[in-house]
PDB file of C-alpha atoms in Angstrom:
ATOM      1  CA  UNK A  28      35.137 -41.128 -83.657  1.00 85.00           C
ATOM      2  CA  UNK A  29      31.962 -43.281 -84.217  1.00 92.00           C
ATOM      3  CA  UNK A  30      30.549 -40.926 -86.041  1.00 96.00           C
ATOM      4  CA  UNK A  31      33.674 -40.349 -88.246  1.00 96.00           C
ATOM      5  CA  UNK A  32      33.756 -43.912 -89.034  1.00 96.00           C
ATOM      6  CA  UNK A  33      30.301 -44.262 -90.049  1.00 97.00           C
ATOM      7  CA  UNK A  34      30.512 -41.670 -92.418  1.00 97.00           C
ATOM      8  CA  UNK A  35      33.491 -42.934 -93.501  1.00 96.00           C
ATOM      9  CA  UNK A  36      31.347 -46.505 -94.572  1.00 97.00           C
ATOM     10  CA  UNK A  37      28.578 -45.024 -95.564  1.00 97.00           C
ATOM     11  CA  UNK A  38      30.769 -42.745 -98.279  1.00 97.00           C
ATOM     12  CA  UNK A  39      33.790 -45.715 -99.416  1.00 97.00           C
ATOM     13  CA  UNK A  40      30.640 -47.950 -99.129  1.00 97.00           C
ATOM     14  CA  UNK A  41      28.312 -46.301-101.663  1.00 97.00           C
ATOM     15  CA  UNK A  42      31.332 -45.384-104.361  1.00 97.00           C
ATOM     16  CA  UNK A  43      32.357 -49.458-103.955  1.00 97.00           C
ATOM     17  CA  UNK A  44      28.562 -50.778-104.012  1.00 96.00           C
ATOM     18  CA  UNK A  45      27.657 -48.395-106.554  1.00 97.00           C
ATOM     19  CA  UNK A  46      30.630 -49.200-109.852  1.00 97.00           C
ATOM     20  CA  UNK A  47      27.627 -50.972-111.750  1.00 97.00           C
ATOM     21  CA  UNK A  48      25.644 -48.241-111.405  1.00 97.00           C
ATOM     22  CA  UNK A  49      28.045 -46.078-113.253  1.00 97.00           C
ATOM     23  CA  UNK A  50      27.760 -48.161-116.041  1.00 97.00           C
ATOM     24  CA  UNK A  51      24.144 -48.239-115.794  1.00 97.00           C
ATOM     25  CA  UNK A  52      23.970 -44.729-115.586  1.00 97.00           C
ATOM     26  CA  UNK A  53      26.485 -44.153-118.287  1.00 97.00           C
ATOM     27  CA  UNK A  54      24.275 -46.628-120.649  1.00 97.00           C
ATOM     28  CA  UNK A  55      21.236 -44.622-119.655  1.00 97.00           C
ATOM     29  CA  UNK A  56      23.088 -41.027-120.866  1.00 97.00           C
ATOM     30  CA  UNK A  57      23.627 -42.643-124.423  1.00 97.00           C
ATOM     31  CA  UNK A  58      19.751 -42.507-124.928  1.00 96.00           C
ATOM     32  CA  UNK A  59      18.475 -39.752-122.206  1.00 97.00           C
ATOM     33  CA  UNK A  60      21.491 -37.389-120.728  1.00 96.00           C
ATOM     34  CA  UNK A  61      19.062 -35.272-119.008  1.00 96.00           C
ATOM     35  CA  UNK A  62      17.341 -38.570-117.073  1.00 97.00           C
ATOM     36  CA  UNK A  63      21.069 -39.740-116.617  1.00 97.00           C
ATOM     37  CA  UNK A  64      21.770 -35.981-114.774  1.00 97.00           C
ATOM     38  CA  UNK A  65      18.731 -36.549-112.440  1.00 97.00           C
ATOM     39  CA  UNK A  66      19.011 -39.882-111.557  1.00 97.00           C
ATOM     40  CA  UNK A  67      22.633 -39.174-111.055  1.00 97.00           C
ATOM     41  CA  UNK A  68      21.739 -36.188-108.664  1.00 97.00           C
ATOM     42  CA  UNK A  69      19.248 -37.458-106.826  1.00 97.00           C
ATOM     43  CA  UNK A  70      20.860 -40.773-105.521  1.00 97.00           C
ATOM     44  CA  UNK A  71      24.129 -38.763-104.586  1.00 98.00           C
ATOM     45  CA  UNK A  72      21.697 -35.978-102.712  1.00 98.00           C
ATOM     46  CA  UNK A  73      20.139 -39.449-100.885  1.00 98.00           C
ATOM     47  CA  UNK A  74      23.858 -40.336 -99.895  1.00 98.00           C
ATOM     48  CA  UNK A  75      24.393 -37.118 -98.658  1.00 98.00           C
ATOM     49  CA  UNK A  76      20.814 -36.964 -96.573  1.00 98.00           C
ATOM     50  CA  UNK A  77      22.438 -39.788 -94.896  1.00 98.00           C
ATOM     51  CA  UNK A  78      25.890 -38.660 -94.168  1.00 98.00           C
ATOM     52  CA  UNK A  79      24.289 -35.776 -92.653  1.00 98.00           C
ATOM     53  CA  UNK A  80      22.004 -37.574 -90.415  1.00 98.00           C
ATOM     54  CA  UNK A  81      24.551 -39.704 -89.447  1.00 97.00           C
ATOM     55  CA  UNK A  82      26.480 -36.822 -88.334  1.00 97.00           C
ATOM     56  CA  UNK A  83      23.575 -35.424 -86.330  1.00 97.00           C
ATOM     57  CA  UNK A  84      23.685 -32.288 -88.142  1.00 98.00           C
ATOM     58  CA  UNK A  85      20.894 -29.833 -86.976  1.00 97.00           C
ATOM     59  CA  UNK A  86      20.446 -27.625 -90.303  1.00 98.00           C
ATOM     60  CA  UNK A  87      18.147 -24.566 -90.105  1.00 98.00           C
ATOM     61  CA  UNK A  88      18.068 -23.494 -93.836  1.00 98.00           C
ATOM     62  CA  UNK A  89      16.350 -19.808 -94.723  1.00 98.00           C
ATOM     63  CA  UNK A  90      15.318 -18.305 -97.787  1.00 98.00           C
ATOM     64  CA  UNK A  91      15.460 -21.605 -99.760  1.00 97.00           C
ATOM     65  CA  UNK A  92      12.195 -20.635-101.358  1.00 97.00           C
ATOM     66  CA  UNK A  93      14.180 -17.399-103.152  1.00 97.00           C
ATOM     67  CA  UNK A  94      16.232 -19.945-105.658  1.00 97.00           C
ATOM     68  CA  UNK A  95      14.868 -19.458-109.016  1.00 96.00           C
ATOM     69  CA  UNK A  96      13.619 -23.183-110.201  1.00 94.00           C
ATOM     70  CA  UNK A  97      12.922 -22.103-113.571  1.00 94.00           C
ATOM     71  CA  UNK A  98      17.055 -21.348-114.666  1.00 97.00           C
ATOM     72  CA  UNK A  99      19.986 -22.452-113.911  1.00 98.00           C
ATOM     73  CA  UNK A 100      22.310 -19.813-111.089  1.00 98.00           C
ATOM     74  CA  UNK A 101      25.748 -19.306-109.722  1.00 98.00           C
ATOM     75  CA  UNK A 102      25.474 -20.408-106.381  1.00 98.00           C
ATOM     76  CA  UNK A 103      28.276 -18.637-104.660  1.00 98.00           C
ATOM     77  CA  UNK A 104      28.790 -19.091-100.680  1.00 98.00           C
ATOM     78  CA  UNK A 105      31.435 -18.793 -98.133  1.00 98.00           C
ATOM     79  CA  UNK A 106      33.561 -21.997 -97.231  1.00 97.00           C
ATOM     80  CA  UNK A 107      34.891 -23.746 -94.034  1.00 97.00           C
ATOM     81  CA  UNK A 108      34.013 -27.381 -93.961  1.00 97.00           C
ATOM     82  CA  UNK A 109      33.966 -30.174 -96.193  1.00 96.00           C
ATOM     83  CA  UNK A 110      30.823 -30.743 -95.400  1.00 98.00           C
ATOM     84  CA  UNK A 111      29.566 -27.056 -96.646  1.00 98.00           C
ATOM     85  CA  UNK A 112      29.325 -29.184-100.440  1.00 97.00           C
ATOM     86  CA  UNK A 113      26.739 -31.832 -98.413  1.00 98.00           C
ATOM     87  CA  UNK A 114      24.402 -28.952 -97.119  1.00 98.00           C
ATOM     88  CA  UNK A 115      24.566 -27.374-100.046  1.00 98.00           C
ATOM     89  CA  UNK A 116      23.957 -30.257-102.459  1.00 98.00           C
ATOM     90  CA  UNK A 117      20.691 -31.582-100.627  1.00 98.00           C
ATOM     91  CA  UNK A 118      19.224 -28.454-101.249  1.00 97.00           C
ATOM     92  CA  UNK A 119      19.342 -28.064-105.276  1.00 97.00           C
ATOM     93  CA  UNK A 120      16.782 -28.585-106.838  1.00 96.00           C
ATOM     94  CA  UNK A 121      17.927 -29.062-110.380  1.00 96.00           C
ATOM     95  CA  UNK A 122      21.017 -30.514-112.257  1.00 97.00           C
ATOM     96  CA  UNK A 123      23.964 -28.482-110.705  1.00 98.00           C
ATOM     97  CA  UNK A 124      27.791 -28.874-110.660  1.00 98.00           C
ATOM     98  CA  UNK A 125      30.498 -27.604-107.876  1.00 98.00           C
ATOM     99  CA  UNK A 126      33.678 -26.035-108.976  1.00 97.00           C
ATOM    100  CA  UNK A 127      36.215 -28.188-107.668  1.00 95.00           C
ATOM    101  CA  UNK A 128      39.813 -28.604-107.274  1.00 93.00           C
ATOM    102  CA  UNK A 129      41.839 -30.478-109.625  1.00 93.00           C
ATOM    103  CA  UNK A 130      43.287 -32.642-107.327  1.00 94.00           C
ATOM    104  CA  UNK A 131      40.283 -34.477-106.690  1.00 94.00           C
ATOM    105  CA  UNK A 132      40.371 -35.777-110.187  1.00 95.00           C
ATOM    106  CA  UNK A 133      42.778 -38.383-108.846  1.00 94.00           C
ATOM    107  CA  UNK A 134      40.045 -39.850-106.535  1.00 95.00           C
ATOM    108  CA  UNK A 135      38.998 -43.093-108.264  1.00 94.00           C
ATOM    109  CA  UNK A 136      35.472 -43.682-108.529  1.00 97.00           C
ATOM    110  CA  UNK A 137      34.205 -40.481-106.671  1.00 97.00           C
ATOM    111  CA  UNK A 138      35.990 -38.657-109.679  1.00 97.00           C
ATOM    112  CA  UNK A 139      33.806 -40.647-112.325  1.00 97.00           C
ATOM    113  CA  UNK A 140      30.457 -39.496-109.938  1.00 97.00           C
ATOM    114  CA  UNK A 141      31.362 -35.764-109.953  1.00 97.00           C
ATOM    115  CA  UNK A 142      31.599 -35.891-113.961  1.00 97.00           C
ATOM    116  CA  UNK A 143      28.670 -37.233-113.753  1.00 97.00           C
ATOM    117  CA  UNK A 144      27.171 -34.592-112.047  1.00 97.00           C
ATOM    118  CA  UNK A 145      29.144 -31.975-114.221  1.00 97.00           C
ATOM    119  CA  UNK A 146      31.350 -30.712-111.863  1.00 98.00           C
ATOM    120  CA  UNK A 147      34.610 -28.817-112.990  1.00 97.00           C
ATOM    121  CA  UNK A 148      37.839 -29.018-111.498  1.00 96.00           C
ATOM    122  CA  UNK A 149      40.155 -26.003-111.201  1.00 93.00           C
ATOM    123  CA  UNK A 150      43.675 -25.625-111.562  1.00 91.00           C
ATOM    124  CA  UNK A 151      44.272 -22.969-109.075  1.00 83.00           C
ATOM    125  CA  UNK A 152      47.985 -22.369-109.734  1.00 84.00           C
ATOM    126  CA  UNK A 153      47.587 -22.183-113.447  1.00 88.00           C
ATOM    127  CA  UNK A 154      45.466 -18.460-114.425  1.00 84.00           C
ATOM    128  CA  UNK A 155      45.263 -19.691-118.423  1.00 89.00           C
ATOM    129  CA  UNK A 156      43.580 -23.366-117.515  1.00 89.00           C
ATOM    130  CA  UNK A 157      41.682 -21.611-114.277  1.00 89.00           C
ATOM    131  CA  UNK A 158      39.982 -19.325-116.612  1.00 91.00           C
ATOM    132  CA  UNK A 159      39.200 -21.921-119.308  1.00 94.00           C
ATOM    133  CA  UNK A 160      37.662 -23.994-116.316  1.00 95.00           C
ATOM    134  CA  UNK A 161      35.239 -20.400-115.248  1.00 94.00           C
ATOM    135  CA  UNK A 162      34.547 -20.251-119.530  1.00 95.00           C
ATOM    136  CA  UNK A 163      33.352 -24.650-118.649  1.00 97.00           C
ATOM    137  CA  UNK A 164      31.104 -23.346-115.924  1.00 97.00           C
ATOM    138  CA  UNK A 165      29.503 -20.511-118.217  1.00 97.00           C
ATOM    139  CA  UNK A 166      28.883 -23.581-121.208  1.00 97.00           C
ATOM    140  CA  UNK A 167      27.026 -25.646-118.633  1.00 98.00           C
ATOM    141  CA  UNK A 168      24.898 -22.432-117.080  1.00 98.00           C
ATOM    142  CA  UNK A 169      23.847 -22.034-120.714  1.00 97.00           C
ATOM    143  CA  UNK A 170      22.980 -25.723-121.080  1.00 97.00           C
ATOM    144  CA  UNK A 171      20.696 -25.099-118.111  1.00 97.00           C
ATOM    145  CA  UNK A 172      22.658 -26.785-115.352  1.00 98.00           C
ATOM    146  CA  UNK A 173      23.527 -24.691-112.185  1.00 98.00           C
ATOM    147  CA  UNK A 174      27.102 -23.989-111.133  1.00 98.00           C
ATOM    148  CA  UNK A 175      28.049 -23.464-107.072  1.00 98.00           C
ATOM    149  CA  UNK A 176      31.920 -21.998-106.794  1.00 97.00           C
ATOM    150  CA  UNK A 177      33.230 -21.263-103.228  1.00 97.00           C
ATOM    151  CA  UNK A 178      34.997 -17.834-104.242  1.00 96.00           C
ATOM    152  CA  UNK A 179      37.121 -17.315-101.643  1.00 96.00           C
ATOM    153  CA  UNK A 180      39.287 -19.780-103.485  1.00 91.00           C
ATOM    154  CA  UNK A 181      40.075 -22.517-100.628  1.00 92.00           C
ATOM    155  CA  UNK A 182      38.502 -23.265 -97.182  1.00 94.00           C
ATOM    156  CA  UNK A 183      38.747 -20.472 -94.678  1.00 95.00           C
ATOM    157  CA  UNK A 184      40.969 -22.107 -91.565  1.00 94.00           C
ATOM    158  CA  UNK A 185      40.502 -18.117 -89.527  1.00 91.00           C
ATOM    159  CA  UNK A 186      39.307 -18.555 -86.507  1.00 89.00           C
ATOM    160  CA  UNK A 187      36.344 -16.040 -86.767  1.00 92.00           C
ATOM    161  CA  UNK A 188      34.078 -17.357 -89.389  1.00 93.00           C
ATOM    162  CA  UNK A 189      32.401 -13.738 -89.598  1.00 93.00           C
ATOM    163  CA  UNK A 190      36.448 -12.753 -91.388  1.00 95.00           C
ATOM    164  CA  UNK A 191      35.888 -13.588 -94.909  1.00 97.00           C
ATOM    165  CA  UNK A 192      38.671 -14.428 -97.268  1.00 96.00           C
ATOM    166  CA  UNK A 193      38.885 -12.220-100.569  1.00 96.00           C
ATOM    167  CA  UNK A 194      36.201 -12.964-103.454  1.00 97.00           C
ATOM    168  CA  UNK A 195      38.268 -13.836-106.599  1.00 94.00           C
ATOM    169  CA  UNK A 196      36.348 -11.985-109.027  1.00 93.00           C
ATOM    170  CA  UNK A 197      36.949 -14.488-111.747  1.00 92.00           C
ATOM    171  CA  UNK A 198      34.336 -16.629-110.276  1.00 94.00           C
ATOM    172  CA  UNK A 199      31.955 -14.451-111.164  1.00 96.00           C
ATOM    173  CA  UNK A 200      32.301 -14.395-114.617  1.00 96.00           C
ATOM    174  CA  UNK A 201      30.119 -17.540-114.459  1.00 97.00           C
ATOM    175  CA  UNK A 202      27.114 -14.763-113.825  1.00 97.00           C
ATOM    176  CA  UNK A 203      28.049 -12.144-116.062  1.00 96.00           C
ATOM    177  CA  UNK A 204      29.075 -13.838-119.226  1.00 96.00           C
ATOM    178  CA  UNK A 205      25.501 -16.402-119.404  1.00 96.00           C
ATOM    179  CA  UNK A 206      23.376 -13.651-117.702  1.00 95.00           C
ATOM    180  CA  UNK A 207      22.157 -16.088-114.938  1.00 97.00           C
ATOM    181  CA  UNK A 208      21.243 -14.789-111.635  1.00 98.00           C
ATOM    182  CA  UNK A 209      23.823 -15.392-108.932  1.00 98.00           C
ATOM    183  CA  UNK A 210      22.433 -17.107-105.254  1.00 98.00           C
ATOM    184  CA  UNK A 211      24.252 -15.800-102.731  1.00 98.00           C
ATOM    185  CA  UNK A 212      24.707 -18.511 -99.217  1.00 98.00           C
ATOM    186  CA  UNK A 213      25.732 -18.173 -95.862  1.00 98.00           C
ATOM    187  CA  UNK A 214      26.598 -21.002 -93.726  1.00 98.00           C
ATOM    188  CA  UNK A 215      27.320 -20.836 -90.083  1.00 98.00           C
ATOM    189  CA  UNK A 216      29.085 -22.874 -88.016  1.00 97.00           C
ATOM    190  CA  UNK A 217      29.900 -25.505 -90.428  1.00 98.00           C
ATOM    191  CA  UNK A 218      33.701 -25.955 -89.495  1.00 97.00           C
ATOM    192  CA  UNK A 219      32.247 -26.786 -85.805  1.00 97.00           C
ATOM    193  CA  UNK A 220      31.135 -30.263 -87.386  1.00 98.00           C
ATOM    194  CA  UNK A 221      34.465 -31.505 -88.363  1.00 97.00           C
ATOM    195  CA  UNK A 222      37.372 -29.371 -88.962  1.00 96.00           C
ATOM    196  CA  UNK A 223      37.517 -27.904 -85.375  1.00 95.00           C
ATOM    197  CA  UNK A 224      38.167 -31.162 -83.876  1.00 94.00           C
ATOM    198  CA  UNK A 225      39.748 -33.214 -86.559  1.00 94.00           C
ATOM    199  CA  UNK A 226      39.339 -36.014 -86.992  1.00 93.00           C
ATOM    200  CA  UNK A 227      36.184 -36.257 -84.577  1.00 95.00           C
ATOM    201  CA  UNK A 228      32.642 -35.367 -86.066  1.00 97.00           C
ATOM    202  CA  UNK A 229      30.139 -33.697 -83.333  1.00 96.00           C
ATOM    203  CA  UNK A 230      26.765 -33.306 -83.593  1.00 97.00           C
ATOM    204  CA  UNK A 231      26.175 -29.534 -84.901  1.00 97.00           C
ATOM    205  CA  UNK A 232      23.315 -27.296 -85.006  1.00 98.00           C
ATOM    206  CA  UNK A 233      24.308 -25.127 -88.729  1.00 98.00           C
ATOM    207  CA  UNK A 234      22.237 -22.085 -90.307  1.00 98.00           C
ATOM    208  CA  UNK A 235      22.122 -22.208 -93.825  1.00 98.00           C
ATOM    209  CA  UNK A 236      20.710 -19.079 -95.545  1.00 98.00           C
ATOM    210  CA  UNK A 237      20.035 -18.506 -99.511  1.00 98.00           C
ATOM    211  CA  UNK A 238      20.393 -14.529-100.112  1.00 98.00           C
ATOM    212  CA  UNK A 239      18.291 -13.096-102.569  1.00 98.00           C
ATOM    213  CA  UNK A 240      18.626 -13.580-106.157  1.00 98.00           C
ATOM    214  CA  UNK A 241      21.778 -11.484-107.232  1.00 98.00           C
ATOM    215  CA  UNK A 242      21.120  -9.693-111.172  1.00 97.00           C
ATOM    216  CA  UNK A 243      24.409  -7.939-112.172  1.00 95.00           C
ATOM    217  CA  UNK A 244      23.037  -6.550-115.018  1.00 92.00           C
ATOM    218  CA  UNK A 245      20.888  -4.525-112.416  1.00 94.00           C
ATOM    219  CA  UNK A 246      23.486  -3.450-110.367  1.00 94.00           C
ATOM    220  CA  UNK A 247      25.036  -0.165-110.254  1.00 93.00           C
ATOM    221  CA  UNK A 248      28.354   0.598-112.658  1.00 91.00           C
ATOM    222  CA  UNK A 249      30.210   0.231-108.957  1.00 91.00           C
ATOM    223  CA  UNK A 250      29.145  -2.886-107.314  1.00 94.00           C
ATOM    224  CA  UNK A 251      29.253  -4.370-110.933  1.00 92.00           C
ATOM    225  CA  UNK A 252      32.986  -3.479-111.159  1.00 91.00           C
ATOM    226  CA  UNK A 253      33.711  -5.203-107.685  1.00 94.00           C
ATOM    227  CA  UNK A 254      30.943  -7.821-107.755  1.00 97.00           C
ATOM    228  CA  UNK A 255      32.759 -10.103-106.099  1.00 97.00           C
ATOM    229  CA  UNK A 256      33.476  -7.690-102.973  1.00 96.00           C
ATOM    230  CA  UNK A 257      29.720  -6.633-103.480  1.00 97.00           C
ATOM    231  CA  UNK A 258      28.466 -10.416-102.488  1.00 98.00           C
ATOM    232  CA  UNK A 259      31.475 -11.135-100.341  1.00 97.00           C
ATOM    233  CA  UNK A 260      29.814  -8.111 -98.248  1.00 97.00           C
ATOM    234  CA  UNK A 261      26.328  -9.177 -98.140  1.00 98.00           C
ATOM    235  CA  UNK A 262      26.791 -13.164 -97.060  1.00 98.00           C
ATOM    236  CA  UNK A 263      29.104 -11.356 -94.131  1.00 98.00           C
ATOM    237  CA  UNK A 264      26.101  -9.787 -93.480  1.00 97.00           C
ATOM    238  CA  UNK A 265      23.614 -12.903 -93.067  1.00 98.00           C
ATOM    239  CA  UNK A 266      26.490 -14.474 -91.634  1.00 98.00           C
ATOM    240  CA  UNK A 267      26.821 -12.013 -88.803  1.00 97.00           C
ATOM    241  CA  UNK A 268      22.505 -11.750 -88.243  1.00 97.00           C
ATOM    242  CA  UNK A 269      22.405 -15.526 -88.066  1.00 97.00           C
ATOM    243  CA  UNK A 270      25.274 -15.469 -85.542  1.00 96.00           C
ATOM    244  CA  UNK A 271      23.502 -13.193 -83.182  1.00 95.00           C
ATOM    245  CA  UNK A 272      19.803 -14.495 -83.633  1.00 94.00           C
ATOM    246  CA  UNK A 273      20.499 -18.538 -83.632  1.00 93.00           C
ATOM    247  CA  UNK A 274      23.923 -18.128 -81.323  1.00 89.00           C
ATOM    248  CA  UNK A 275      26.035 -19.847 -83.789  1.00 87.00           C
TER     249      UNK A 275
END
């Protein structure tokens, strides 16, 4: 539970400490949005760093190197922990926002940080405002800022992490309709961290592994038809490799 609780602190602590700098930052976007986005970014990645090392998280990340730094991507990866957003955060290296659920709009202050950092929030039970919110994420890939959507819709609660959840295609209109390359991410043993012993946090060793860059333009009439059962397939893939060669 310690480590719980420290999280907890370190998390309710920064969004408390940190309502003048949301103005500051918001006074800063008047004059220089794109300084605002990094400055923004990189102080939430720093929060992060520490939530993770706080929660002795062992993180063996592969194939980082593969993420195009030059354009913005669709990250796209396969979800079981709350903390599969941290892991995945600390590792951008540009402006990039998460597709999130609309509910989390009602979260005071952490709300205002996740505009910030352009996420977009999803109405999953309403198809006309979920696709309006996929048409959001394709504005801000053309703006240049990366977009990371968990497609299977909602956190996978299966007991064998290797069982994926269905793709929803619709997230991948992101890719297709701004032509950016889509980053495909495994994560292993994430739920082992939190979820599988709510509300205790243990000290995890994780395997994090970027896929390579996904063009659909180059893929064949097929896989471009069911792209999202095309990537589903290959993060199974690293997902089930990592399994057998780190035993997690």
């Amino acid at each position: 539970m310690i480590r719980f609780l420290v999280v907890c602190i370190v998390v309710v602590g920064f969004l408390i400490l940190s309502i003048p700098i949301l103005f500051i930052e918001w006074l800063i976007g008047l004059a220089f949005p794109r300084v605002k986005d990094m400055t923004s970014l990189r102080l939430v990645q720093g929060v992060f760093r520490l939530c993770i090392r706080v929660a002795g998280i062992d993180a063996t990340v592969i194939g980082h190197e593969k993420v195009p730094t030059d354009q913005p991507v669709l990250y796209i990866g396969n979800h079981r922990s709350f903390f599969d957003i941290l892991l995945t955060y600390v590792q951008c290296p540009g402006r990039t926002g998460y597709v999130a659920k609309k509910e989390m709009l009602k979260i005071p202050l952490l709300s205002n940080w996740m505009k910030y950092l352009h996420c977009l929030f999803l109405d999953r039970d309403n198809i006309k405002e979920g696709l309006k919110t996929i048409l959001a994420g394709v504005d801000e890939v053309k703006k240049g800022i990366s977009v990371c959507i968990f497609p299977e819709g909602t956190r996978n609660k299966g007991k064998d992490e290797l069982e994926l959840l269905p793709f929803h295609e619709g997230s991948f209109k992101i890719a297709t309709k701004s032509g950016c390359p889509i980053i495909p991410i495994a994560l292993n043993n994430t739920s082992a961290i939190f979820e599988d012993q709510f509300p205790r946090i243990k000290a995890r060793k994780v395997v994090i592994e970027y896929g390579d860059p996904i063009y659909p333009s180059q893929l064949s009439k097929e896989d471009k038809k069911f792209l999202g059962e095309y990537c589903r397939k290959l993060i199974a893939e690293m997902l089930e490799k990592n399994k057998k060669e780190y035993g997690v």
